[in-house]
Amino acid sequence: MLLVIDIGNTNTNLGVFSNEGILCKSWNIASDIKRFEDEYGMLILSLLQNSNIIEHIDGAIISSVVAPLCETYKIALEKYLNISPFILTHKAKLPVKIDLKQPKEAGADRIANASAAAVLYKLPAIVIDLGTATSFDIVDENKNFIGGIIAPGLKIQAKSLSQFTSKLPKLKIEAPQNAIGKDTISAMLSGIVRGHAAMIEGMIEQCEKELGQRATVIATGGYSSVLFDNMKRGFDYINPSLTLEGLRYLYNLNCGENRDDKQNNTKSTKTAALL
């Protein structure tokens, strides 16, 4: 089984895939650079033990936009699971060509998203990842990752309104009933959610104009459904586990043969022990 870890600025998503490619378990924990490797190691160990799958983990891959946490997780996995994880970078073997001015600037999560789009959906494709930031990753019909868009996410917008104004409150992100708010909360929700939805639709339109054709639009992230209700076109697909699926594919692409060797060695060792 494969452990995949996507380290974001706010949250870290972990998942375990079976050898058949099925996502068996997933967890979402805070990204905290103040935690030590022992804390993360014990936490991961506990999650896997409670799910009764610890003994089946034979590989791991990490994508991270927080460099210190990437190293922390790497040490934790080596120390507590005896696994040396594959660290995803732009230098990995990919199903897409990174067609950017500076390929090294491509975040590992965006590489995973673009890769997943290229192997799972009809191209060209636009992946919209609704995290701390809202990012667009565009893959053209020839499997070139040609760039994207990065905008403040819903949480950032809500936090900014309450932080930089004296009278606007904090609020829970949810779909507003109307465009015209009858009170402060509904007015804020309309501006944040409906405004964000309008931005996304406008940017999709502009991206398709530059691509010269209609694209497959895939959304991932926790706020996909909230935005979908406020969009005319909407998304073609909503895939909350897209990044994790991309990581699974990239691990197999880069480490598949080594993984098979590890599994065979483990089976041989167990058979020898029985004899």
PDB file of C-alpha atoms in Angstrom:
ATOM      1  CA  MET A   1       0.000   0.000   0.000  1.00  0.00           C
ATOM      2  CA  LEU A   2       1.124   3.535  -0.709  1.00  0.00           C
ATOM      3  CA  LEU A   3       1.101   6.508   1.661  1.00  0.00           C
ATOM      4  CA  VAL A   4       0.676   9.852  -0.139  1.00  0.00           C
ATOM      5  CA  ILE A   5       1.172  13.190   1.604  1.00  0.00           C
ATOM      6  CA  ASP A   6       0.266  16.621   0.217  1.00  0.00           C
ATOM      7  CA  ILE A   7       1.602  19.392   2.470  1.00  0.00           C
ATOM      8  CA  GLY A   8      -0.186  22.704   1.970  1.00  0.00           C
ATOM      9  CA  ASN A   9       0.192  26.076   3.640  1.00  0.00           C
ATOM     10  CA  THR A  10      -2.754  25.520   5.987  1.00  0.00           C
ATOM     11  CA  ASN A  11      -3.581  21.812   5.868  1.00  0.00           C
ATOM     12  CA  THR A  12      -1.816  18.562   5.069  1.00  0.00           C
ATOM     13  CA  ASN A  13      -3.763  15.813   3.314  1.00  0.00           C
ATOM     14  CA  LEU A  14      -2.694  12.215   3.784  1.00  0.00           C
ATOM     15  CA  GLY A  15      -4.063   9.194   1.972  1.00  0.00           C
ATOM     16  CA  VAL A  16      -3.417   5.472   1.669  1.00  0.00           C
ATOM     17  CA  PHE A  17      -3.937   3.713  -1.657  1.00  0.00           C
ATOM     18  CA  SER A  18      -4.263  -0.011  -2.133  1.00  0.00           C
ATOM     19  CA  ASN A  19      -2.081  -1.747  -4.718  1.00  0.00           C
ATOM     20  CA  GLU A  20      -5.157  -1.672  -6.976  1.00  0.00           C
ATOM     21  CA  GLY A  21      -5.254   2.145  -6.838  1.00  0.00           C
ATOM     22  CA  ILE A  22      -8.205   2.497  -4.446  1.00  0.00           C
ATOM     23  CA  LEU A  23      -8.062   5.308  -1.869  1.00  0.00           C
ATOM     24  CA  CYS A  24      -8.674   3.348   1.331  1.00  0.00           C
ATOM     25  CA  LYS A  25      -8.110   6.021   3.963  1.00  0.00           C
ATOM     26  CA  SER A  26      -7.541   9.765   4.058  1.00  0.00           C
ATOM     27  CA  TRP A  27      -6.908  12.332   6.758  1.00  0.00           C
ATOM     28  CA  ASN A  28      -6.604  16.111   6.981  1.00  0.00           C
ATOM     29  CA  ILE A  29      -4.329  17.632   9.631  1.00  0.00           C
ATOM     30  CA  ALA A  30      -2.921  21.098  10.276  1.00  0.00           C
ATOM     31  CA  SER A  31       0.366  22.137   8.668  1.00  0.00           C
ATOM     32  CA  ASP A  32       2.397  23.245  11.665  1.00  0.00           C
ATOM     33  CA  ILE A  33       6.089  24.002  11.157  1.00  0.00           C
ATOM     34  CA  LYS A  34       6.564  24.150  14.941  1.00  0.00           C
ATOM     35  CA  ARG A  35       5.965  20.420  15.320  1.00  0.00           C
ATOM     36  CA  PHE A  36       8.973  18.129  15.516  1.00  0.00           C
ATOM     37  CA  GLU A  37       9.518  15.049  13.357  1.00  0.00           C
ATOM     38  CA  ASP A  38       8.797  12.829  16.370  1.00  0.00           C
ATOM     39  CA  GLU A  39       5.360  14.415  16.767  1.00  0.00           C
ATOM     40  CA  TYR A  40       4.484  13.885  13.111  1.00  0.00           C
ATOM     41  CA  GLY A  41       5.981  10.406  13.161  1.00  0.00           C
ATOM     42  CA  MET A  42       3.922   9.331  16.147  1.00  0.00           C
ATOM     43  CA  LEU A  43       0.795  10.939  14.676  1.00  0.00           C
ATOM     44  CA  ILE A  44       1.147   9.139  11.342  1.00  0.00           C
ATOM     45  CA  LEU A  45       1.970   5.889  13.108  1.00  0.00           C
ATOM     46  CA  SER A  46      -1.140   6.239  15.252  1.00  0.00           C
ATOM     47  CA  LEU A  47      -3.391   6.958  12.256  1.00  0.00           C
ATOM     48  CA  LEU A  48      -2.094   3.924  10.390  1.00  0.00           C
ATOM     49  CA  GLN A  49      -2.245   1.624  13.418  1.00  0.00           C
ATOM     50  CA  ASN A  50      -5.812   2.648  14.233  1.00  0.00           C
ATOM     51  CA  SER A  51      -6.765   1.779  10.656  1.00  0.00           C
ATOM     52  CA  ASN A  52      -4.986  -1.602  10.884  1.00  0.00           C
ATOM     53  CA  ILE A  53      -2.900  -0.920   7.772  1.00  0.00           C
ATOM     54  CA  ILE A  54       0.504  -0.025   9.212  1.00  0.00           C
ATOM     55  CA  GLU A  55       2.110  -3.347   8.226  1.00  0.00           C
ATOM     56  CA  HIS A  56       0.965  -3.000   4.608  1.00  0.00           C
ATOM     57  CA  ILE A  57       2.641   0.356   3.832  1.00  0.00           C
ATOM     58  CA  ASP A  58       5.575  -0.234   1.485  1.00  0.00           C
ATOM     59  CA  GLY A  59       6.068   3.170  -0.115  1.00  0.00           C
ATOM     60  CA  ALA A  60       5.433   6.891   0.290  1.00  0.00           C
ATOM     61  CA  ILE A  61       5.463  10.104  -1.745  1.00  0.00           C
ATOM     62  CA  ILE A  62       5.447  13.700  -0.516  1.00  0.00           C
ATOM     63  CA  SER A  63       4.472  16.913  -2.266  1.00  0.00           C
ATOM     64  CA  SER A  64       4.987  20.105  -0.326  1.00  0.00           C
ATOM     65  CA  VAL A  65       4.760  23.864  -0.699  1.00  0.00           C
ATOM     66  CA  VAL A  66       6.295  24.286   2.777  1.00  0.00           C
ATOM     67  CA  ALA A  67       9.981  23.361   2.519  1.00  0.00           C
ATOM     68  CA  PRO A  68      10.724  22.918   6.262  1.00  0.00           C
ATOM     69  CA  LEU A  69       7.732  20.581   6.692  1.00  0.00           C
ATOM     70  CA  CYS A  70       8.821  18.457   3.741  1.00  0.00           C
ATOM     71  CA  GLU A  71      12.083  17.651   5.490  1.00  0.00           C
ATOM     72  CA  THR A  72      10.278  17.098   8.802  1.00  0.00           C
ATOM     73  CA  TYR A  73       7.906  14.567   7.243  1.00  0.00           C
ATOM     74  CA  LYS A  74      10.763  12.850   5.406  1.00  0.00           C
ATOM     75  CA  ILE A  75      12.660  12.295   8.654  1.00  0.00           C
ATOM     76  CA  ALA A  76       9.461  11.184  10.430  1.00  0.00           C
ATOM     77  CA  LEU A  77       8.703   8.528   7.795  1.00  0.00           C
ATOM     78  CA  GLU A  78      12.264   7.237   7.792  1.00  0.00           C
ATOM     79  CA  LYS A  79      12.340   7.046  11.578  1.00  0.00           C
ATOM     80  CA  TYR A  80       8.873   5.673  12.343  1.00  0.00           C
ATOM     81  CA  LEU A  81       7.918   3.710   9.213  1.00  0.00           C
ATOM     82  CA  ASN A  82      11.396   2.800   7.953  1.00  0.00           C
ATOM     83  CA  ILE A  83      10.399   4.220   4.555  1.00  0.00           C
ATOM     84  CA  SER A  84      12.380   6.682   2.466  1.00  0.00           C
ATOM     85  CA  PRO A  85       9.698   8.747   0.679  1.00  0.00           C
ATOM     86  CA  PHE A  86       9.869   9.971  -2.890  1.00  0.00           C
ATOM     87  CA  ILE A  87       9.894  13.792  -2.864  1.00  0.00           C
ATOM     88  CA  LEU A  88       8.042  15.238  -5.840  1.00  0.00           C
ATOM     89  CA  THR A  89       9.782  18.046  -7.742  1.00  0.00           C
ATOM     90  CA  HIS A  90       9.754  19.369 -11.298  1.00  0.00           C
ATOM     91  CA  LYS A  91      12.660  17.021 -12.078  1.00  0.00           C
ATOM     92  CA  ALA A  92      10.527  13.890 -11.657  1.00  0.00           C
ATOM     93  CA  LYS A  93       9.375  11.756 -14.571  1.00  0.00           C
ATOM     94  CA  LEU A  94       5.998  13.248 -15.529  1.00  0.00           C
ATOM     95  CA  PRO A  95       3.138  12.564 -17.976  1.00  0.00           C
ATOM     96  CA  VAL A  96       3.189  16.273 -18.845  1.00  0.00           C
ATOM     97  CA  LYS A  97       5.829  18.678 -20.075  1.00  0.00           C
ATOM     98  CA  ILE A  98       6.244  21.707 -17.806  1.00  0.00           C
ATOM     99  CA  ASP A  99       6.091  24.551 -20.308  1.00  0.00           C
ATOM    100  CA  LEU A 100       6.881  27.429 -17.939  1.00  0.00           C
ATOM    101  CA  LYS A 101       9.561  30.124 -17.988  1.00  0.00           C
ATOM    102  CA  GLN A 102      10.924  28.739 -14.715  1.00  0.00           C
ATOM    103  CA  PRO A 103       9.874  25.056 -14.311  1.00  0.00           C
ATOM    104  CA  LYS A 104      11.345  24.949 -10.804  1.00  0.00           C
ATOM    105  CA  GLU A 105       8.698  27.480  -9.712  1.00  0.00           C
ATOM    106  CA  ALA A 106       5.917  24.946 -10.304  1.00  0.00           C
ATOM    107  CA  GLY A 107       4.591  23.832  -6.928  1.00  0.00           C
ATOM    108  CA  ALA A 108       4.587  20.080  -6.318  1.00  0.00           C
ATOM    109  CA  ASP A 109       0.823  20.096  -5.685  1.00  0.00           C
ATOM    110  CA  ARG A 110       0.235  21.833  -9.021  1.00  0.00           C
ATOM    111  CA  ILE A 111       2.446  19.273 -10.777  1.00  0.00           C
ATOM    112  CA  ALA A 112       0.371  16.507  -9.200  1.00  0.00           C
ATOM    113  CA  ASN A 113      -2.873  18.189 -10.280  1.00  0.00           C
ATOM    114  CA  ALA A 114      -1.685  18.707 -13.848  1.00  0.00           C
ATOM    115  CA  SER A 115      -0.474  15.098 -14.034  1.00  0.00           C
ATOM    116  CA  ALA A 116      -3.775  13.748 -12.727  1.00  0.00           C
ATOM    117  CA  ALA A 117      -5.698  15.839 -15.248  1.00  0.00           C
ATOM    118  CA  ALA A 118      -3.523  14.585 -18.104  1.00  0.00           C
ATOM    119  CA  VAL A 119      -4.076  10.894 -17.318  1.00  0.00           C
ATOM    120  CA  LEU A 120      -7.659  10.943 -16.029  1.00  0.00           C
ATOM    121  CA  TYR A 121      -9.547  13.493 -18.160  1.00  0.00           C
ATOM    122  CA  LYS A 122     -10.021  14.710 -21.702  1.00  0.00           C
ATOM    123  CA  LEU A 123      -7.613  17.479 -22.691  1.00  0.00           C
ATOM    124  CA  PRO A 124      -7.252  20.394 -22.687  1.00  0.00           C
ATOM    125  CA  ALA A 125      -8.065  20.638 -19.003  1.00  0.00           C
ATOM    126  CA  ILE A 126      -8.260  23.308 -16.336  1.00  0.00           C
ATOM    127  CA  VAL A 127      -7.803  22.180 -12.734  1.00  0.00           C
ATOM    128  CA  ILE A 128      -9.121  24.563 -10.100  1.00  0.00           C
ATOM    129  CA  ASP A 129      -7.734  23.823  -6.631  1.00  0.00           C
ATOM    130  CA  LEU A 130      -9.687  25.603  -3.900  1.00  0.00           C
ATOM    131  CA  GLY A 131      -7.224  25.724  -1.032  1.00  0.00           C
ATOM    132  CA  THR A 132      -5.624  28.551   0.927  1.00  0.00           C
ATOM    133  CA  ALA A 133      -5.135  30.043  -2.511  1.00  0.00           C
ATOM    134  CA  THR A 134      -7.347  29.302  -5.483  1.00  0.00           C
ATOM    135  CA  SER A 135      -5.058  28.030  -8.212  1.00  0.00           C
ATOM    136  CA  PHE A 136      -5.735  27.178 -11.847  1.00  0.00           C
ATOM    137  CA  ASP A 137      -3.499  24.635 -13.572  1.00  0.00           C
ATOM    138  CA  ILE A 138      -3.891  24.404 -17.345  1.00  0.00           C
ATOM    139  CA  VAL A 139      -2.846  21.425 -19.467  1.00  0.00           C
ATOM    140  CA  ASP A 140      -3.208  21.819 -23.234  1.00  0.00           C
ATOM    141  CA  GLU A 141      -4.284  19.126 -25.698  1.00  0.00           C
ATOM    142  CA  ASN A 142      -0.646  18.068 -26.227  1.00  0.00           C
ATOM    143  CA  LYS A 143      -0.068  17.356 -22.501  1.00  0.00           C
ATOM    144  CA  ASN A 144       1.874  20.551 -21.869  1.00  0.00           C
ATOM    145  CA  PHE A 145       1.437  22.108 -18.431  1.00  0.00           C
ATOM    146  CA  ILE A 146       1.386  25.641 -19.797  1.00  0.00           C
ATOM    147  CA  GLY A 147       0.794  27.640 -16.616  1.00  0.00           C
ATOM    148  CA  GLY A 148      -2.082  28.897 -14.574  1.00  0.00           C
ATOM    149  CA  ILE A 149      -3.583  31.440 -12.248  1.00  0.00           C
ATOM    150  CA  ILE A 150      -3.179  32.041  -8.516  1.00  0.00           C
ATOM    151  CA  ALA A 151      -5.740  34.093  -6.576  1.00  0.00           C
ATOM    152  CA  PRO A 152      -6.571  34.557  -2.874  1.00  0.00           C
ATOM    153  CA  GLY A 153      -8.756  31.730  -1.615  1.00  0.00           C
ATOM    154  CA  LEU A 154     -12.144  32.039   0.090  1.00  0.00           C
ATOM    155  CA  LYS A 155     -10.694  31.830   3.606  1.00  0.00           C
ATOM    156  CA  ILE A 156      -8.114  34.516   2.861  1.00  0.00           C
ATOM    157  CA  GLN A 157     -10.821  36.836   1.567  1.00  0.00           C
ATOM    158  CA  ALA A 158     -13.068  36.267   4.578  1.00  0.00           C
ATOM    159  CA  LYS A 159     -10.186  36.735   7.008  1.00  0.00           C
ATOM    160  CA  SER A 160      -9.032  39.896   5.266  1.00  0.00           C
ATOM    161  CA  LEU A 161     -12.482  41.506   5.474  1.00  0.00           C
ATOM    162  CA  SER A 162     -12.762  40.920   9.213  1.00  0.00           C
ATOM    163  CA  GLN A 163      -9.104  41.713   9.924  1.00  0.00           C
ATOM    164  CA  PHE A 164      -8.793  44.988   8.043  1.00  0.00           C
ATOM    165  CA  THR A 165     -12.195  46.463   8.860  1.00  0.00           C
ATOM    166  CA  SER A 166     -13.408  47.474  12.296  1.00  0.00           C
ATOM    167  CA  LYS A 167     -17.058  46.399  12.072  1.00  0.00           C
ATOM    168  CA  LEU A 168     -17.139  43.345   9.776  1.00  0.00           C
ATOM    169  CA  PRO A 169     -17.330  40.017  11.662  1.00  0.00           C
ATOM    170  CA  LYS A 170     -15.728  36.648  11.072  1.00  0.00           C
ATOM    171  CA  LEU A 171     -17.975  34.290   9.166  1.00  0.00           C
ATOM    172  CA  LYS A 172     -18.434  30.690   8.098  1.00  0.00           C
ATOM    173  CA  ILE A 173     -18.110  30.152   4.357  1.00  0.00           C
ATOM    174  CA  GLU A 174     -21.400  28.931   2.887  1.00  0.00           C
ATOM    175  CA  ALA A 175     -23.501  29.556  -0.201  1.00  0.00           C
ATOM    176  CA  PRO A 176     -25.508  32.818  -0.031  1.00  0.00           C
ATOM    177  CA  GLN A 177     -29.184  32.663  -1.002  1.00  0.00           C
ATOM    178  CA  ASN A 178     -29.199  35.923  -2.957  1.00  0.00           C
ATOM    179  CA  ALA A 179     -26.773  38.261  -4.663  1.00  0.00           C
ATOM    180  CA  ILE A 180     -28.162  41.265  -2.770  1.00  0.00           C
ATOM    181  CA  GLY A 181     -27.435  40.823   0.915  1.00  0.00           C
ATOM    182  CA  LYS A 182     -30.066  41.989   3.399  1.00  0.00           C
ATOM    183  CA  ASP A 183     -27.601  42.091   6.315  1.00  0.00           C
ATOM    184  CA  THR A 184     -23.851  42.277   6.882  1.00  0.00           C
ATOM    185  CA  ILE A 185     -23.234  38.522   6.880  1.00  0.00           C
ATOM    186  CA  SER A 186     -25.234  37.829   3.721  1.00  0.00           C
ATOM    187  CA  ALA A 187     -23.608  40.804   1.979  1.00  0.00           C
ATOM    188  CA  MET A 188     -20.154  39.505   2.873  1.00  0.00           C
ATOM    189  CA  LEU A 189     -21.000  35.962   1.741  1.00  0.00           C
ATOM    190  CA  SER A 190     -22.328  37.269  -1.550  1.00  0.00           C
ATOM    191  CA  GLY A 191     -19.187  39.268  -2.184  1.00  0.00           C
ATOM    192  CA  ILE A 192     -16.872  36.433  -1.213  1.00  0.00           C
ATOM    193  CA  VAL A 193     -18.647  33.356  -2.594  1.00  0.00           C
ATOM    194  CA  ARG A 194     -20.583  34.747  -5.550  1.00  0.00           C
ATOM    195  CA  GLY A 195     -17.729  37.103  -6.362  1.00  0.00           C
ATOM    196  CA  HIS A 196     -15.268  34.200  -6.293  1.00  0.00           C
ATOM    197  CA  ALA A 197     -17.555  32.096  -8.482  1.00  0.00           C
ATOM    198  CA  ALA A 198     -17.832  34.941 -10.989  1.00  0.00           C
ATOM    199  CA  MET A 199     -14.051  35.346 -10.995  1.00  0.00           C
ATOM    200  CA  ILE A 200     -13.597  31.633 -11.683  1.00  0.00           C
ATOM    201  CA  GLU A 201     -16.096  31.602 -14.535  1.00  0.00           C
ATOM    202  CA  GLY A 202     -14.551  34.721 -16.043  1.00  0.00           C
ATOM    203  CA  MET A 203     -11.051  33.254 -15.873  1.00  0.00           C
ATOM    204  CA  ILE A 204     -12.218  29.929 -17.344  1.00  0.00           C
ATOM    205  CA  GLU A 205     -13.668  31.873 -20.279  1.00  0.00           C
ATOM    206  CA  GLN A 206     -10.419  33.768 -20.801  1.00  0.00           C
ATOM    207  CA  CYS A 207      -8.310  30.596 -20.527  1.00  0.00           C
ATOM    208  CA  GLU A 208     -10.477  28.811 -23.095  1.00  0.00           C
ATOM    209  CA  LYS A 209     -10.141  31.787 -25.427  1.00  0.00           C
ATOM    210  CA  GLU A 210      -6.356  31.508 -25.217  1.00  0.00           C
ATOM    211  CA  LEU A 211      -6.518  27.710 -25.642  1.00  0.00           C
ATOM    212  CA  GLY A 212      -8.759  28.139 -28.664  1.00  0.00           C
ATOM    213  CA  GLN A 213     -11.229  25.495 -27.554  1.00  0.00           C
ATOM    214  CA  ARG A 214     -13.460  24.366 -24.708  1.00  0.00           C
ATOM    215  CA  ALA A 215     -11.613  22.710 -21.823  1.00  0.00           C
ATOM    216  CA  THR A 216     -12.524  20.071 -19.271  1.00  0.00           C
ATOM    217  CA  VAL A 217     -12.847  21.860 -15.930  1.00  0.00           C
ATOM    218  CA  ILE A 218     -12.014  19.852 -12.813  1.00  0.00           C
ATOM    219  CA  ALA A 219     -12.442  21.264  -9.309  1.00  0.00           C
ATOM    220  CA  THR A 220     -10.773  19.951  -6.204  1.00  0.00           C
ATOM    221  CA  GLY A 221     -10.835  21.246  -2.651  1.00  0.00           C
ATOM    222  CA  GLY A 222     -13.383  21.593   0.123  1.00  0.00           C
ATOM    223  CA  TYR A 223     -15.357  24.541  -1.267  1.00  0.00           C
ATOM    224  CA  SER A 224     -16.139  23.065  -4.691  1.00  0.00           C
ATOM    225  CA  SER A 225     -19.809  22.425  -3.941  1.00  0.00           C
ATOM    226  CA  VAL A 226     -20.307  25.859  -2.341  1.00  0.00           C
ATOM    227  CA  LEU A 227     -19.092  27.570  -5.488  1.00  0.00           C
ATOM    228  CA  PHE A 228     -20.829  25.189  -7.893  1.00  0.00           C
ATOM    229  CA  ASP A 229     -24.246  26.309  -6.633  1.00  0.00           C
ATOM    230  CA  ASN A 230     -23.376  29.879  -7.593  1.00  0.00           C
ATOM    231  CA  MET A 231     -22.044  29.260 -11.103  1.00  0.00           C
ATOM    232  CA  LYS A 232     -23.843  29.220 -14.444  1.00  0.00           C
ATOM    233  CA  ARG A 233     -21.537  26.752 -16.155  1.00  0.00           C
ATOM    234  CA  GLY A 234     -20.168  25.014 -13.099  1.00  0.00           C
ATOM    235  CA  PHE A 235     -17.466  22.355 -13.145  1.00  0.00           C
ATOM    236  CA  ASP A 236     -17.370  19.328 -15.413  1.00  0.00           C
ATOM    237  CA  TYR A 237     -15.997  17.228 -12.561  1.00  0.00           C
ATOM    238  CA  ILE A 238     -15.517  17.636  -8.820  1.00  0.00           C
ATOM    239  CA  ASN A 239     -12.742  15.386  -7.544  1.00  0.00           C
ATOM    240  CA  PRO A 240     -11.759  16.061  -3.898  1.00  0.00           C
ATOM    241  CA  SER A 241      -8.907  13.536  -4.043  1.00  0.00           C
ATOM    242  CA  LEU A 242      -7.408  14.700  -7.362  1.00  0.00           C
ATOM    243  CA  THR A 243      -4.046  15.766  -5.887  1.00  0.00           C
ATOM    244  CA  LEU A 244      -3.660  12.502  -3.977  1.00  0.00           C
ATOM    245  CA  GLU A 245      -4.529  10.519  -7.111  1.00  0.00           C
ATOM    246  CA  GLY A 246      -1.916  12.477  -9.032  1.00  0.00           C
ATOM    247  CA  LEU A 247       0.671  11.660  -6.371  1.00  0.00           C
ATOM    248  CA  ARG A 248      -0.183   7.956  -6.548  1.00  0.00           C
ATOM    249  CA  TYR A 249       0.256   7.957 -10.324  1.00  0.00           C
ATOM    250  CA  LEU A 250       3.569   9.823 -10.116  1.00  0.00           C
ATOM    251  CA  TYR A 251       4.940   7.476  -7.467  1.00  0.00           C
ATOM    252  CA  ASN A 252       4.188   4.470  -9.660  1.00  0.00           C
ATOM    253  CA  LEU A 253       5.652   6.241 -12.688  1.00  0.00           C
ATOM    254  CA  ASN A 254       8.895   7.051 -10.876  1.00  0.00           C
ATOM    255  CA  CYS A 255       9.242   4.222  -8.378  1.00  0.00           C
ATOM    256  CA  GLY A 256       7.065   1.405  -9.713  1.00  0.00           C
ATOM    257  CA  GLU A 257       9.871  -1.056 -10.456  1.00  0.00           C
ATOM    258  CA  ASN A 258      11.580  -0.448  -7.115  1.00  0.00           C
ATOM    259  CA  ARG A 259       8.274  -0.899  -5.348  1.00  0.00           C
ATOM    260  CA  ASP A 260       7.694  -4.258  -7.040  1.00  0.00           C
ATOM    261  CA  ASP A 261      11.168  -5.345  -5.929  1.00  0.00           C
ATOM    262  CA  LYS A 262      10.399  -4.316  -2.340  1.00  0.00           C
ATOM    263  CA  GLN A 263       7.142  -6.247  -2.345  1.00  0.00           C
ATOM    264  CA  ASN A 264       8.826  -9.340  -3.796  1.00  0.00           C
ATOM    265  CA  ASN A 265      11.634  -9.144  -1.243  1.00  0.00           C
ATOM    266  CA  THR A 266       9.078  -8.852   1.567  1.00  0.00           C
ATOM    267  CA  LYS A 267       7.183 -11.890   0.276  1.00  0.00           C
ATOM    268  CA  SER A 268      10.439 -13.863  -0.040  1.00  0.00           C
ATOM    269  CA  THR A 269      11.462 -12.968   3.497  1.00  0.00           C
ATOM    270  CA  LYS A 270       8.087 -14.043   4.900  1.00  0.00           C
ATOM    271  CA  THR A 271       8.233 -17.324   2.930  1.00  0.00           C
ATOM    272  CA  ALA A 272      11.756 -18.048   4.137  1.00  0.00           C
ATOM    273  CA  ALA A 273      10.685 -17.396   7.712  1.00  0.00           C
ATOM    274  CA  LEU A 274       7.851 -19.908   7.370  1.00  0.00           C
ATOM    275  CA  LEU A 275      10.209 -22.550   5.971  1.00  0.00           C
TER     276      LEU A 275
END
